[in-house]
GROMACS .gro file of C-alpha atoms in nm:
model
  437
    1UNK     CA    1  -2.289   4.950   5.240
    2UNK     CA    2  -1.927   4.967   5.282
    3UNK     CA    3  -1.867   4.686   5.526
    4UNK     CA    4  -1.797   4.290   5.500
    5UNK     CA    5  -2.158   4.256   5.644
    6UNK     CA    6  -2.468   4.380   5.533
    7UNK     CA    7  -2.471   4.793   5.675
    8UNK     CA    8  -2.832   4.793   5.591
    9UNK     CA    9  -2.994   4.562   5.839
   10UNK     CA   10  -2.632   4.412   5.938
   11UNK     CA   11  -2.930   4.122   5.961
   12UNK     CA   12  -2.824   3.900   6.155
   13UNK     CA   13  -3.042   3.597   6.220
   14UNK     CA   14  -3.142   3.259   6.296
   15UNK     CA   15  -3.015   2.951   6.188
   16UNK     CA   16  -2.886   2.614   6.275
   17UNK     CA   17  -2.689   2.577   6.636
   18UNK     CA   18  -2.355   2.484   6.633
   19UNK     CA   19  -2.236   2.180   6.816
   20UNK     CA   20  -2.001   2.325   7.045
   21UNK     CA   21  -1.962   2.398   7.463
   22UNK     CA   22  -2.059   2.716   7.456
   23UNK     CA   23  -2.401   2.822   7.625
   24UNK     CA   24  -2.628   2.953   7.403
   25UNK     CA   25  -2.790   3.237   7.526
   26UNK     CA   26  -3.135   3.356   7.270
   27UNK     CA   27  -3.032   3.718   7.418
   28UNK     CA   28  -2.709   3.674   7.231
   29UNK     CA   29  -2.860   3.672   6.903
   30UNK     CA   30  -2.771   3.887   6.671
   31UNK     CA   31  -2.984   4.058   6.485
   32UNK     CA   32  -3.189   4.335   6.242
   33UNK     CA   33  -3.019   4.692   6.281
   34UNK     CA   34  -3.198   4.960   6.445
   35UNK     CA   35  -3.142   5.351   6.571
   36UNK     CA   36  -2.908   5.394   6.856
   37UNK     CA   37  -2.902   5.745   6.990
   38UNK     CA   38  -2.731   5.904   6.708
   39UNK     CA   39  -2.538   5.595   6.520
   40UNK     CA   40  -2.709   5.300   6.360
   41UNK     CA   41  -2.635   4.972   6.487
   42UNK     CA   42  -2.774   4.605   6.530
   43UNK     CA   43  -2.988   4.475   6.820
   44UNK     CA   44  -2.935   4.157   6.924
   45UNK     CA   45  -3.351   4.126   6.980
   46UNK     CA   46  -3.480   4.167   6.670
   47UNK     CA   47  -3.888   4.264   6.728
   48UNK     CA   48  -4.058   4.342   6.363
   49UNK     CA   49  -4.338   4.562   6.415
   50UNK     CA   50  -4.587   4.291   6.303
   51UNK     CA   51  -4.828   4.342   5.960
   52UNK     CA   52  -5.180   4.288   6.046
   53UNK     CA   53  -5.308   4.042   5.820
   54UNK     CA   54  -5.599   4.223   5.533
   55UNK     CA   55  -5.747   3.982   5.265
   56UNK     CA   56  -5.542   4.224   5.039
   57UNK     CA   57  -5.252   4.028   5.109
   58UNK     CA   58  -5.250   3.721   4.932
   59UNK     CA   59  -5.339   3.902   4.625
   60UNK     CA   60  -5.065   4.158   4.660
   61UNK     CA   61  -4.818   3.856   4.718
   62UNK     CA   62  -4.932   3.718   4.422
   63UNK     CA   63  -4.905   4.019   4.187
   64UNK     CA   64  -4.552   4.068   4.308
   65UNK     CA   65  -4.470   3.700   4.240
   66UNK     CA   66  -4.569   3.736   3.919
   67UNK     CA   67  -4.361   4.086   3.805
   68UNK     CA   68  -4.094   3.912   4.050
   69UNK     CA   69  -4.086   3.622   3.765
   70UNK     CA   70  -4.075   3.878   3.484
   71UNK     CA   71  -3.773   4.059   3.639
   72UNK     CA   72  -3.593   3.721   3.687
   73UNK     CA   73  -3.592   3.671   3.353
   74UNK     CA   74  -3.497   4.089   3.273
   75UNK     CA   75  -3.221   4.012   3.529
   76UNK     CA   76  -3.098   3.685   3.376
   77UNK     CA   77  -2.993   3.840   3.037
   78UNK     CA   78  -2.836   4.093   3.221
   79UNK     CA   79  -2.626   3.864   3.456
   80UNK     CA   80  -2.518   3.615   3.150
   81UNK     CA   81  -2.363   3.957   3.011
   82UNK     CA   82  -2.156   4.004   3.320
   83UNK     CA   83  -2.021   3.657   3.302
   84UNK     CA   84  -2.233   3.421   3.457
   85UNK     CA   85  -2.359   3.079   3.274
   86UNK     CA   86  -2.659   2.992   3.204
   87UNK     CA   87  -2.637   2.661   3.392
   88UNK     CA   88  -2.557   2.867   3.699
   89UNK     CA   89  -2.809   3.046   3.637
   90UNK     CA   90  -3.057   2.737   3.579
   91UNK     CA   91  -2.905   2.529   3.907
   92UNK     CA   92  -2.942   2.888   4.098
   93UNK     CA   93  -3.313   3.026   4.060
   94UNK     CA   94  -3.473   2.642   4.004
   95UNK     CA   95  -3.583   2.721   4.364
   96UNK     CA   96  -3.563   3.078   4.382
   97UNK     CA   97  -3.894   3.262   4.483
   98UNK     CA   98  -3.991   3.654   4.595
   99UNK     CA   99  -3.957   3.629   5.004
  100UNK     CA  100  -4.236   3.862   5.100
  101UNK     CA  101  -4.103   3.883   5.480
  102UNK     CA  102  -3.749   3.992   5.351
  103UNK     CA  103  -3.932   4.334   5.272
  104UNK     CA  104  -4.087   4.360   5.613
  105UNK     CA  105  -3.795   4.304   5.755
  106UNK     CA  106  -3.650   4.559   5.551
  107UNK     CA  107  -3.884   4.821   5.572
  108UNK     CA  108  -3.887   4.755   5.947
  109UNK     CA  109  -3.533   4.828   6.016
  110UNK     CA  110  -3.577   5.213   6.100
  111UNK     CA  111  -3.842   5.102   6.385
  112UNK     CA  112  -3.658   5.072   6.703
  113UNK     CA  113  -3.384   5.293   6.945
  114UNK     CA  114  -3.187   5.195   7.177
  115UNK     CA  115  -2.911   5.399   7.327
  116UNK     CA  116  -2.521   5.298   7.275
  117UNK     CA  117  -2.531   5.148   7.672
  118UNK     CA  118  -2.814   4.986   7.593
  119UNK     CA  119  -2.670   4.795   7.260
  120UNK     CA  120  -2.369   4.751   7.461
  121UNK     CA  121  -2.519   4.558   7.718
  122UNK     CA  122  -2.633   4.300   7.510
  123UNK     CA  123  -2.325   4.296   7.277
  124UNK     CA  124  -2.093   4.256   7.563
  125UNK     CA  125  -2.294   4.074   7.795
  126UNK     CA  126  -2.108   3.843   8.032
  127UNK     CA  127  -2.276   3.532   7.853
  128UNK     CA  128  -2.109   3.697   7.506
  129UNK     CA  129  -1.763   3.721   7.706
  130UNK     CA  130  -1.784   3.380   7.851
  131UNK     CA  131  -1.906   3.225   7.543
  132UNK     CA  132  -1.588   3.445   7.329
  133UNK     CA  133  -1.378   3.268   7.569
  134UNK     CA  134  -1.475   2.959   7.532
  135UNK     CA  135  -1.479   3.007   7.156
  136UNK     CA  136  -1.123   3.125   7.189
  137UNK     CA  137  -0.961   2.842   7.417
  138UNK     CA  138  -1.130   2.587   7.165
  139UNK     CA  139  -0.994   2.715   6.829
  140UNK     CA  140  -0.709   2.834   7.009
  141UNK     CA  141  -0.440   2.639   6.764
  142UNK     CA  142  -0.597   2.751   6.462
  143UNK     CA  143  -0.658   3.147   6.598
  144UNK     CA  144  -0.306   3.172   6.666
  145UNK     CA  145  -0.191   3.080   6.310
  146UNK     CA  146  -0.438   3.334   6.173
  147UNK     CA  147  -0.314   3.603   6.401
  148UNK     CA  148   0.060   3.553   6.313
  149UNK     CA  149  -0.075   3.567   5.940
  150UNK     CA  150  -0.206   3.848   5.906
  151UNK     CA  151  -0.126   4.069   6.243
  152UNK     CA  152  -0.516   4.080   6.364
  153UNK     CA  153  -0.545   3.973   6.706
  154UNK     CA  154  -0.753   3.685   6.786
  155UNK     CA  155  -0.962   3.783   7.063
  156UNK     CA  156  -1.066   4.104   6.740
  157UNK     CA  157  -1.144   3.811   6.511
  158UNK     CA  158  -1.310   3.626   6.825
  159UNK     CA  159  -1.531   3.949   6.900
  160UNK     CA  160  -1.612   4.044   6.553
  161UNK     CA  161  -1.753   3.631   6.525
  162UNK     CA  162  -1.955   3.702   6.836
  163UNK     CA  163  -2.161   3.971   6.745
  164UNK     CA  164  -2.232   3.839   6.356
  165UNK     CA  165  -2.337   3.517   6.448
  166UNK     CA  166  -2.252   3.473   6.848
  167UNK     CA  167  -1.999   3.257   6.739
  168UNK     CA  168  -2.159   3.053   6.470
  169UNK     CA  169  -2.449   2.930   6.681
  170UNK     CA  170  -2.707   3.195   6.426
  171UNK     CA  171  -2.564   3.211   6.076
  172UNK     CA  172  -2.863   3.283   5.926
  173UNK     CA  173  -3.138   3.028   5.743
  174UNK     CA  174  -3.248   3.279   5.456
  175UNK     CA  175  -3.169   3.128   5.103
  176UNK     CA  176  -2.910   3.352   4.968
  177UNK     CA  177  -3.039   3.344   4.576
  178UNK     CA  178  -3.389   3.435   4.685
  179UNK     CA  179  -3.291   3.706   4.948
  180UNK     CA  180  -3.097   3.912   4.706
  181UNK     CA  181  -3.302   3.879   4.412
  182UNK     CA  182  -3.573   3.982   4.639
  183UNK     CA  183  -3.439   4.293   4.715
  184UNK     CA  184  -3.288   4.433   4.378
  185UNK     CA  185  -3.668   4.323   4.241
  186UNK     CA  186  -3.808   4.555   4.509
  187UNK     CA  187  -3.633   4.843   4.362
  188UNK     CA  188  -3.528   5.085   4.674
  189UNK     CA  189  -3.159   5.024   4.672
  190UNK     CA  190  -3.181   4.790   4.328
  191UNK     CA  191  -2.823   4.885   4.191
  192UNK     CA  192  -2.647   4.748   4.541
  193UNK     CA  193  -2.880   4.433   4.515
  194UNK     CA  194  -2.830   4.316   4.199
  195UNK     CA  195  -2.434   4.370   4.240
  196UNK     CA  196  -2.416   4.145   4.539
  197UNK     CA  197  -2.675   3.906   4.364
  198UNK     CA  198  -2.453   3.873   4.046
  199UNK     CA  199  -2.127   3.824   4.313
  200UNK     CA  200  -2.335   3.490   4.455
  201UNK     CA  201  -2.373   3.405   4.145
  202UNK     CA  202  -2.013   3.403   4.116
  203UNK     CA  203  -1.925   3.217   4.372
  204UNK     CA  204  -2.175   2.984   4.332
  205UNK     CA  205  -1.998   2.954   3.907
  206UNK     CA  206  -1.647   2.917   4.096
  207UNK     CA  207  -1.822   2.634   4.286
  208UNK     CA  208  -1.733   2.738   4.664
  209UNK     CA  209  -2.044   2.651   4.779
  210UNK     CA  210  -2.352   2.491   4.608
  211UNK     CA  211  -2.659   2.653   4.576
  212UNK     CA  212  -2.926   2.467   4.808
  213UNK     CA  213  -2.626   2.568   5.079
  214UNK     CA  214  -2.576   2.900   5.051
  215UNK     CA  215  -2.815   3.062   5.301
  216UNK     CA  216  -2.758   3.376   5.584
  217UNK     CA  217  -2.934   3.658   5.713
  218UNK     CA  218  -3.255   3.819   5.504
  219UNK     CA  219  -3.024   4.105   5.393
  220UNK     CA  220  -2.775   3.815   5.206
  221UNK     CA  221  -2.496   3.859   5.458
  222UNK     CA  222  -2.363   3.481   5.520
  223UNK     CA  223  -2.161   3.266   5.739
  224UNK     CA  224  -1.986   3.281   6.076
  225UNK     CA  225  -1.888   3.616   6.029
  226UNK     CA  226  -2.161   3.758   5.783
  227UNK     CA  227  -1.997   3.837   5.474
  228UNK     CA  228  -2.181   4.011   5.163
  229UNK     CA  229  -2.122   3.825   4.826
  230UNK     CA  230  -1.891   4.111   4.713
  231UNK     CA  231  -1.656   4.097   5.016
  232UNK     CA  232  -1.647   3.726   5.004
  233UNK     CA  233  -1.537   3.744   4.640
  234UNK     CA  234  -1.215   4.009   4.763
  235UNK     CA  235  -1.129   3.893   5.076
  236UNK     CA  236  -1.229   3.565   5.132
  237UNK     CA  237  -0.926   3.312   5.186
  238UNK     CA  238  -0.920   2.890   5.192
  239UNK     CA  239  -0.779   2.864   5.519
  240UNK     CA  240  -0.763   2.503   5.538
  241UNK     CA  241  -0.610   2.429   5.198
  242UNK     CA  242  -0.906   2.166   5.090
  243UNK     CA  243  -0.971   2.388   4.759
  244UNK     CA  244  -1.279   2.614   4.851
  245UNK     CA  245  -1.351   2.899   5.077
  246UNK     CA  246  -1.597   2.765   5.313
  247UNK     CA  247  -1.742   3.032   5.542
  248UNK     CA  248  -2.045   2.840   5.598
  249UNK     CA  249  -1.958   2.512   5.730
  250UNK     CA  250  -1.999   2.406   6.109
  251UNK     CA  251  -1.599   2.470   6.080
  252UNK     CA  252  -1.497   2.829   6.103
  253UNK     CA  253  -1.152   2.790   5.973
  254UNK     CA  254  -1.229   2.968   5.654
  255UNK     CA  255  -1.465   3.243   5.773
  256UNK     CA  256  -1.209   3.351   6.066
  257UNK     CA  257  -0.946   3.371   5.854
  258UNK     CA  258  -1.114   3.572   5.617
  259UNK     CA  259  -1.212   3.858   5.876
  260UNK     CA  260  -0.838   3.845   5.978
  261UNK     CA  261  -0.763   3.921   5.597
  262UNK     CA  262  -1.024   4.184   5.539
  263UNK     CA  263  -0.925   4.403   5.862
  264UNK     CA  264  -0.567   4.349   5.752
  265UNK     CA  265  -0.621   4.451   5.404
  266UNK     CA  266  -0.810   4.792   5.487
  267UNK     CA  267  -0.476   4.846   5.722
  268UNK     CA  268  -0.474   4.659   6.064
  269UNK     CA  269  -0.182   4.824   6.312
  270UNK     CA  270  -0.055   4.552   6.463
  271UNK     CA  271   0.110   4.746   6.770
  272UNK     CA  272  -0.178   4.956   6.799
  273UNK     CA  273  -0.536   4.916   7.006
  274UNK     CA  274  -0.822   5.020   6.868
  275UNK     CA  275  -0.898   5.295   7.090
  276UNK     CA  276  -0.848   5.356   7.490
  277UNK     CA  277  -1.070   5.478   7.742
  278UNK     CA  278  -0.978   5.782   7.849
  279UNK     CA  279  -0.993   6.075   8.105
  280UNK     CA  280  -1.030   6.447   8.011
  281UNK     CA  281  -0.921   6.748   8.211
  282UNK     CA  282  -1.118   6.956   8.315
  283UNK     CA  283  -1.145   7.237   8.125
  284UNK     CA  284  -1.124   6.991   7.828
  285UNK     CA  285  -1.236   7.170   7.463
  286UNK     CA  286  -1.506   6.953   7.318
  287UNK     CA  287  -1.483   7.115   7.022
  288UNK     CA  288  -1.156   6.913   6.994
  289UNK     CA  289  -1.401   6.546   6.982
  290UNK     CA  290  -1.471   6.366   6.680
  291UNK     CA  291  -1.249   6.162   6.402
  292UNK     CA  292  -1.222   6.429   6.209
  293UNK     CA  293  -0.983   6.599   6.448
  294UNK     CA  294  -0.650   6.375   6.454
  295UNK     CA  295  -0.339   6.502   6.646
  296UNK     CA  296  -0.078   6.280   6.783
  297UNK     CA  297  -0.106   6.105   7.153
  298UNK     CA  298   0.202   6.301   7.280
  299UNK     CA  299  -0.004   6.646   7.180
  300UNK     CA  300  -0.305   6.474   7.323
  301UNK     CA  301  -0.091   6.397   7.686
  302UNK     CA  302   0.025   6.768   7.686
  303UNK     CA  303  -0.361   6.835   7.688
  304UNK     CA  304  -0.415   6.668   7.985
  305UNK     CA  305  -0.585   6.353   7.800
  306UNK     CA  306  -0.434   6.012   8.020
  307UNK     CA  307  -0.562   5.663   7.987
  308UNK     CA  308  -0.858   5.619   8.266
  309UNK     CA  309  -0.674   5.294   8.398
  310UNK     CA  310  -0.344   5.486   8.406
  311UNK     CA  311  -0.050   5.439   8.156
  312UNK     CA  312   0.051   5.637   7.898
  313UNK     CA  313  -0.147   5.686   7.511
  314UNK     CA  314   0.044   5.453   7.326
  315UNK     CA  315   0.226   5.636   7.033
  316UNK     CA  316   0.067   5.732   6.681
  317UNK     CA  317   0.025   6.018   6.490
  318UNK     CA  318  -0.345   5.981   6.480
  319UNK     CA  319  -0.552   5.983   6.723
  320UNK     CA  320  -0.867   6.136   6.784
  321UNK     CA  321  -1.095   6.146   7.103
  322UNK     CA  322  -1.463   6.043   7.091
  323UNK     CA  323  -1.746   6.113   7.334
  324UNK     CA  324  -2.028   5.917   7.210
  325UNK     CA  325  -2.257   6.032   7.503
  326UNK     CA  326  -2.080   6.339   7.530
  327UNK     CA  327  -1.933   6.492   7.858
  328UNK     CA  328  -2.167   6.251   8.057
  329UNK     CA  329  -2.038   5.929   7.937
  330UNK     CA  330  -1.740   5.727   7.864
  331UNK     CA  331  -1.464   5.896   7.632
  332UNK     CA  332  -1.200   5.722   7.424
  333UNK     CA  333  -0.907   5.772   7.230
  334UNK     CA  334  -0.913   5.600   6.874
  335UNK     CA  335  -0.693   5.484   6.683
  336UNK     CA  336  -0.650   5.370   6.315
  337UNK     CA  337  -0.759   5.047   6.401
  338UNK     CA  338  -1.094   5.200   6.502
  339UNK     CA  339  -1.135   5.340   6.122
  340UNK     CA  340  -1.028   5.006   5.998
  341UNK     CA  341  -1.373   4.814   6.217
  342UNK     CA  342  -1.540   5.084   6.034
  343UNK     CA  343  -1.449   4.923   5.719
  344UNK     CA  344  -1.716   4.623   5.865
  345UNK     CA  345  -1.968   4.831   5.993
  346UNK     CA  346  -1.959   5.257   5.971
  347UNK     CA  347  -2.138   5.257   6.309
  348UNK     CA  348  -1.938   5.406   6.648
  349UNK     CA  349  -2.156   5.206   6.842
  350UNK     CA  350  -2.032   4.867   6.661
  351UNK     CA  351  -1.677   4.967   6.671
  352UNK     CA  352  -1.687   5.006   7.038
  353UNK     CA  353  -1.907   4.697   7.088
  354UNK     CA  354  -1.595   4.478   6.877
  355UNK     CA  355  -1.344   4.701   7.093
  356UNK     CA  356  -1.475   4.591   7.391
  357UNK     CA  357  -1.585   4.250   7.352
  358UNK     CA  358  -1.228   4.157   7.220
  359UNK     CA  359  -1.040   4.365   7.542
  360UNK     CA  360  -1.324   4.192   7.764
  361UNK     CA  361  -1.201   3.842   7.589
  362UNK     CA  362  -0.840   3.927   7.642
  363UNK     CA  363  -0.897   3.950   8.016
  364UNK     CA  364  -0.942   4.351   8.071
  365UNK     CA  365  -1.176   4.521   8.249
  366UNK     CA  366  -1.525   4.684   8.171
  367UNK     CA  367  -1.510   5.066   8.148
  368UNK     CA  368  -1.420   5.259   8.439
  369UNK     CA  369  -1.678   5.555   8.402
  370UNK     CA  370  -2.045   5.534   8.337
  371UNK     CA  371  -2.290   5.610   8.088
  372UNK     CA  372  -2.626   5.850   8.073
  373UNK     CA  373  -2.856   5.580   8.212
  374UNK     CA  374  -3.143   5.805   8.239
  375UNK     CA  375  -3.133   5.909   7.903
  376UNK     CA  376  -3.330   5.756   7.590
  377UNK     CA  377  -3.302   5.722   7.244
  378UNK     CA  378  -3.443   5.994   6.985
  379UNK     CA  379  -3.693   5.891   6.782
  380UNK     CA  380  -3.661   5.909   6.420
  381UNK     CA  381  -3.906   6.205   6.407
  382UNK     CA  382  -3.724   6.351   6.701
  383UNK     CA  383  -3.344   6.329   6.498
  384UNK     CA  384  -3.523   6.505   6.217
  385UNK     CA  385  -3.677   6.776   6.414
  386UNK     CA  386  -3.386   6.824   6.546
  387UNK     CA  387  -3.171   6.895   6.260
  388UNK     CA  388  -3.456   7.117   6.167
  389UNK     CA  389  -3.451   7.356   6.464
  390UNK     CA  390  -3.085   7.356   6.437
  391UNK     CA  391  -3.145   7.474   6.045
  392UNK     CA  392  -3.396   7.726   6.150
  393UNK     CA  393  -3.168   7.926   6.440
  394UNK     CA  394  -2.862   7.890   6.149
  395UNK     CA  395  -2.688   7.606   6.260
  396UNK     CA  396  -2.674   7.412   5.942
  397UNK     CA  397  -2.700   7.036   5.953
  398UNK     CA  398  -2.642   6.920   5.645
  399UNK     CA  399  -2.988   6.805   5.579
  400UNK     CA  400  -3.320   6.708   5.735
  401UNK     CA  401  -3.237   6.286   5.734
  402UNK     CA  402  -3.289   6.187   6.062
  403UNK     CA  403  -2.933   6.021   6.017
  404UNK     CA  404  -2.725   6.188   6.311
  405UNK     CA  405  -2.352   6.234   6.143
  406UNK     CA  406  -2.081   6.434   6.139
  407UNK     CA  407  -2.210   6.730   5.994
  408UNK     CA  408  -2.480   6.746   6.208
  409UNK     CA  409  -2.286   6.688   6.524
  410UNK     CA  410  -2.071   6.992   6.417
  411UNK     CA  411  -2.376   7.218   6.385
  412UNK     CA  412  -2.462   7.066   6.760
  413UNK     CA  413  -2.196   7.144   6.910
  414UNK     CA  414  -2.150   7.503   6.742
  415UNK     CA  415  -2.539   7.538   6.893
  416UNK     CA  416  -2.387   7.436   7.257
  417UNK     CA  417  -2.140   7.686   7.210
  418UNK     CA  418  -2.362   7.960   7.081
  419UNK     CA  419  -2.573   7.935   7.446
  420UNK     CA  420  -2.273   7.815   7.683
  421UNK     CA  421  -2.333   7.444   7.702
  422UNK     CA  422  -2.045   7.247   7.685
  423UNK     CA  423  -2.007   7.183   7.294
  424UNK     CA  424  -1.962   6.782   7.367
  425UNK     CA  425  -2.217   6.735   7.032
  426UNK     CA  426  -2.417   6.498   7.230
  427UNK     CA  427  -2.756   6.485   7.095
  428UNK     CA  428  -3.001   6.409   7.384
  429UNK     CA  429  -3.369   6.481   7.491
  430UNK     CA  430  -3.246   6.763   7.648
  431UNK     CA  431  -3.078   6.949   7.370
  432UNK     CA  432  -3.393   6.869   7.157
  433UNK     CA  433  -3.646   7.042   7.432
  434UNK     CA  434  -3.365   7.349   7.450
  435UNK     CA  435  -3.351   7.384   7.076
  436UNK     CA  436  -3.797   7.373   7.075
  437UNK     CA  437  -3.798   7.697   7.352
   0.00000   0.00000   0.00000
């Protein structure tokens, strides 16, 4: 996890409602993350595949309470030799207990596809874009002073505070403490667990919050904008001067402010979008896609590449162009900025949904082309077969993961060019039935 939120399940909730104008919408939730095509991203309709009940269960529960308890105490000596007291250790597992449906929902995450239009149409629904608008005319007075702070512009803070917690209304009800512990108990990604779970601690010792308060999302992402405990501790900022960083109240002074400073700290352009929508000329090399590739936007113009609502590509020396449904779909042209949403969550498909939703807040318009409707979703089994057949005719992937990245997206496209496709590196249904002949 690289990101201010939790990359893993970027988990995302249910909690209290916010008193506020704006309609709440339970499609707007955010939510557990799932597949999408070939990035991971959240879904704002979280469905766990549910666990049929066995009279196993209760015992199993019980067994892992138990070695749940003995770890506590393992993990206790441990923490007080990175710093944290025992009283905050006392006053922060008095109520701590193992969460059994945390590791459901964990397990679960890997479950469910969508494709990117699909994700998009929920993360930038018009009830989102109304609501961000709303959201953005209310806390208007205290947006602006965070923009002219730190150079982030409001409707990106707005957008990135609509799809963590659709604007505060589902910050997540999970007790922090227990969440955490949870997970570095359960072993499969221990070392990142009990990092974050020693940074709560932390801010729980520095007395920002206390710890009966401190709840969010199963994965221990919290507040309006769903920081982890480590991000909080390096980038979260007392906005309102009244002596603690409070991301979690009903006001979302703190937590706003405290995106605006962790997009500006990873290197926010302030002149610069986050990407464009774009046209390509025919004749266009896909070969060319992808972030690794970065020329300037004049080389890009004298390619033929022109903003799809006319205009000119405004000026920077890197720029790259992505087709994240490949020749069929919409194409863009990103920018640093793009890199720096990245820093929140590494998936395209959540970097263009926070693109969007913020251009869609400032007034613009959708996007002028369309996408693959008729397409679906690989399943996981169907990513990993296909990184196999690409393996097997010499096309190296990188690996057999079922994780769709770069390196596998270059072996795609190398594939497309090996049997005259157009080498877009779109991974589809129909590439996977052209690589089984």
């Amino acid at each position: 996890m690289r990101g201010a939120a939790a990359v893993i399940g970027f988990v995302l909730l249910c909690g209290g409602v916010e008193a506020s104008p704006l309609a709440v919408d339970t499609s707007e939730r955010p939510a557990q993350r799932v597949q999408v095509s070939t990035v991971t991203l959240s879904t704002l309709s979280p469905v766990p595949r549910p666990t049929a009940p066995t009279l196993q269960t209760p015992v199993i529960e019980v067994a892992a309470n138990a070695r749940f308890d003995r770890w506590v105490g393992a993990f206790k000596r441990r923490a007080r030799g990175q710093g944290i007291s025992q009283r905050t250790l006392d006053q922060a597992f008095e109520a701590a207990q193992y969460l059994p449906d945390v590791i459901r929902r964990d397990r679960n995450q890997a479950e469910f596809t969508k494709t990117l239009w699909e994700y998009l149409d929920s993360a930038v629904s018009a009830t989102r874009v109304r609501n961000g608008k709303a959201a953005l005319r209310k806390h208007a007075r205290v947006l602006g002073r965070i923009e002219a702070q730190y150079g982030v512009p409001k409707e990106t803070v707005v957008a990135v505070w609509g799809l963590e917690s659709a604007y505060g209304t589902f910050r997540g009800s999970e007790p922090t403490i227990s969440a955490l512990a949870t997970l570095a108990f359960d072993g499969r990604r221990a070392r990142f667990f009990e990092s974050e779970l020693v940074n709560a601690l932390t801010i729980l010792q520095n007395g920002d919050i206390a710890p009966q308060n401190m709840t969010g999302s199963w994965a221990g992402a919290m507040g309006h904008t769903q920081f982890m405990p480590s991000s909080y501790n390096a980038y979260a900022v007392d906005f309102t001067g009244d002596g603690r960083r409070d991301i979690w109240s009903d006001d979302p002074s703190d937590a706003l402010a405290s995106t605006a400073n962790y997009l500006a700290r990873f290197g926010w352009q302030k002149n610069l979008p986050w990407g464009v929508e774009v046209e390509l000329p025919n004749g266009f090399d896909y070969g060319q896609t992808g972030d690794r590739i970065r020329k300037s936007a004049n080389a890009w113009r004298q390619l033929g590449v022109r903003p799809a609502r006319g205009g000119q590509l405004p000026n920077s020396d890197r720029v790259s162009i992505l087709v994240p449904a490949g020749a069929k779909g919409v194409a863009f042209a990103i920018y640093q900025n793009f890199q720096v949403i990245e820093r929140y969550n590494p998936a395209d498909a959540y970097v263009i949904a926070v693109g969007h939703l913020a251009d869609r807040i400032a007034g613009r318009p959708d996007f002028k082309a369309s996408w693959p409707r008729g397409d679906r979703g690989l399943r996981f089994v169907e990513r990993k077969e296909v990184q196999q057949l690409l393996a097997r005719r010499g096309f190296d992937p990188g690996g057999v993961d079922g994780k769709i990245g770069p390196n596998t997206l270059s072996a795609v496209r190398r594939y497309q060019a090996s049997i005259g496709a157009t080498p877009d590196g779109y991974v589809s249904l129909d590439l996977l039935n052209q690589l089984r002949r």
